[in-house]
C-alpha positions as CSV (number, residue, x, y, z in Angstrom):
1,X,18.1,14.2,15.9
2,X,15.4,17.1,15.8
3,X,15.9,20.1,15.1
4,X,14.6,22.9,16.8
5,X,11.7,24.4,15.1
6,X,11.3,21.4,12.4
7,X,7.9,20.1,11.7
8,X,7.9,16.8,11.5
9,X,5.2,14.0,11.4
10,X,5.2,9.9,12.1
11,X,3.4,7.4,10.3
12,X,2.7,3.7,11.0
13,X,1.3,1.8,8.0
14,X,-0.2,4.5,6.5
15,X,-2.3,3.1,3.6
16,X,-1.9,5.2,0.1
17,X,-5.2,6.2,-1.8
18,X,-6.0,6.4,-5.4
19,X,-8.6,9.3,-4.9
20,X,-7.6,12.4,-6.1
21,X,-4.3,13.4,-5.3
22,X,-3.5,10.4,-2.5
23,X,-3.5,10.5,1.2
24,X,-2.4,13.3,2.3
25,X,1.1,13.8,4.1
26,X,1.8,17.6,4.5
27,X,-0.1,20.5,4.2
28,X,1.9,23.4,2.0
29,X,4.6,23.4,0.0
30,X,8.4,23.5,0.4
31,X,11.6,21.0,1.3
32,X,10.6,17.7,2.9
33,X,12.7,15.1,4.1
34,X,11.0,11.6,3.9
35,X,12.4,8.7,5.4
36,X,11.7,5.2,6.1
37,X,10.0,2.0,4.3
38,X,7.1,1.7,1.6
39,X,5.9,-1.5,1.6
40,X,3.2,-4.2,0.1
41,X,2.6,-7.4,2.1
42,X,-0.1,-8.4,-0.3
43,X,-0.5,-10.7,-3.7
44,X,-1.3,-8.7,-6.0
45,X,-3.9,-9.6,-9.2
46,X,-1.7,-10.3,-12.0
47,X,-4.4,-7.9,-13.6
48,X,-3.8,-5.2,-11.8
49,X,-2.0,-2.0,-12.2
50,X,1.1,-1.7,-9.6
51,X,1.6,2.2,-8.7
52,X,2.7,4.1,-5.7
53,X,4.6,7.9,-5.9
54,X,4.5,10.7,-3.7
55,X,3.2,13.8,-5.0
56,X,2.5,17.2,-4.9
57,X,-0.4,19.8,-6.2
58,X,1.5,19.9,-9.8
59,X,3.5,16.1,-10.4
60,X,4.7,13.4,-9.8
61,X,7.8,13.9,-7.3
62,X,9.0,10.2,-6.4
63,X,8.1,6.9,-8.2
64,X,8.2,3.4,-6.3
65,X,6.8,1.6,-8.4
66,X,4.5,2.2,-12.0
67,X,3.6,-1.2,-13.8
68,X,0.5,-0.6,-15.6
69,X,-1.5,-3.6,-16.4
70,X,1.2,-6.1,-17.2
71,X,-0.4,-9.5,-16.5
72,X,2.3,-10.1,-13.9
73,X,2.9,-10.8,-10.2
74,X,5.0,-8.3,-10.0
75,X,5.1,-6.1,-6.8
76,X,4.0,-8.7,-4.6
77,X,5.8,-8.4,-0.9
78,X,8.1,-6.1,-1.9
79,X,9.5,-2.7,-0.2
80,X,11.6,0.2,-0.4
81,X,13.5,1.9,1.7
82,X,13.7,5.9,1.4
83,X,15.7,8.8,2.9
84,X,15.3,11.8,0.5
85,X,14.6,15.5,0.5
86,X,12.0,16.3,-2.0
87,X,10.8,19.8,-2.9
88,X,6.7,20.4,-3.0
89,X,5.1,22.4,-5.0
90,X,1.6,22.5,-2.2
91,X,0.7,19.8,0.0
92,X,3.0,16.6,-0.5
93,X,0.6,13.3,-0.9
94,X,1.3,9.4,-0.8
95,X,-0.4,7.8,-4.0
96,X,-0.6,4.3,-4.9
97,X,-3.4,1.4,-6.5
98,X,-4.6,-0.4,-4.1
99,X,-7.0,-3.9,-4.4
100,X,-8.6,-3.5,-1.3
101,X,-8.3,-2.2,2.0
102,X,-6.4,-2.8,4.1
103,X,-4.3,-4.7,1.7
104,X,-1.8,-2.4,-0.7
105,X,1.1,0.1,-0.1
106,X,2.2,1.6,3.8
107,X,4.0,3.9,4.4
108,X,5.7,3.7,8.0
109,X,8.7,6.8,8.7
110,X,8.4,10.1,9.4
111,X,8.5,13.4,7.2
112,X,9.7,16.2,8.2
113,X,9.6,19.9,6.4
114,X,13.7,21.0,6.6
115,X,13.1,24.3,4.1
């Protein structure tokens, strides 16, 4: 249900970004509630580093998956379901490695600002 007044945005498969900060989510700070699925359908390189977090302007607020280079096929076809409320400190972000696009992490929910 939606509530009257609360911003809220839908994503299908959007892709996370390892520039900067990530792909962007929300503009400005305060309560968000995220919900839905993260997901990788791809085979990773064993070589390569496995991350994917939302954050804000200032940290790290939620962390999926952080692997570093372990020489593993770790994180290959896996996903996470999420239903949280996380506080941001600025615009909230969806970060993650990624080999190549189209291939790596999706998001597909909604978030919604609730404060």
């Amino acid at each position: 249900m939606l509530l009257s007044g609360v911003e809220r945005k839908e994503f299908t498969n959007l892709l996370c970004n390892s520039a900067g900060r990530g792909t962007k989510m929300f503009d400005g700070g305060g309560q968000y509630r995220i919900c839905g699925v993260v997901s990788s359908n791809y085979d990773w390189p064993t070589y390569n580093n496995k991350v994917c977090q939302l954050l804000d302007d200032s940290s790290v607020l939620y962390t999926f998956i952080a692997t570093g280079r372990t020489g593993s096929a770790y994180g290959n076809n896996l996903s996470w379901s999420i239903d949280t409320i996380l506080t941001a400190v600025g615009n909230l972000y969806f970060y993650g490695t990624y080999y190549a696009s189209p291939n790596g992490w999706k998001f597909n929910g909604f978030v919604e600002r609730v404060g």
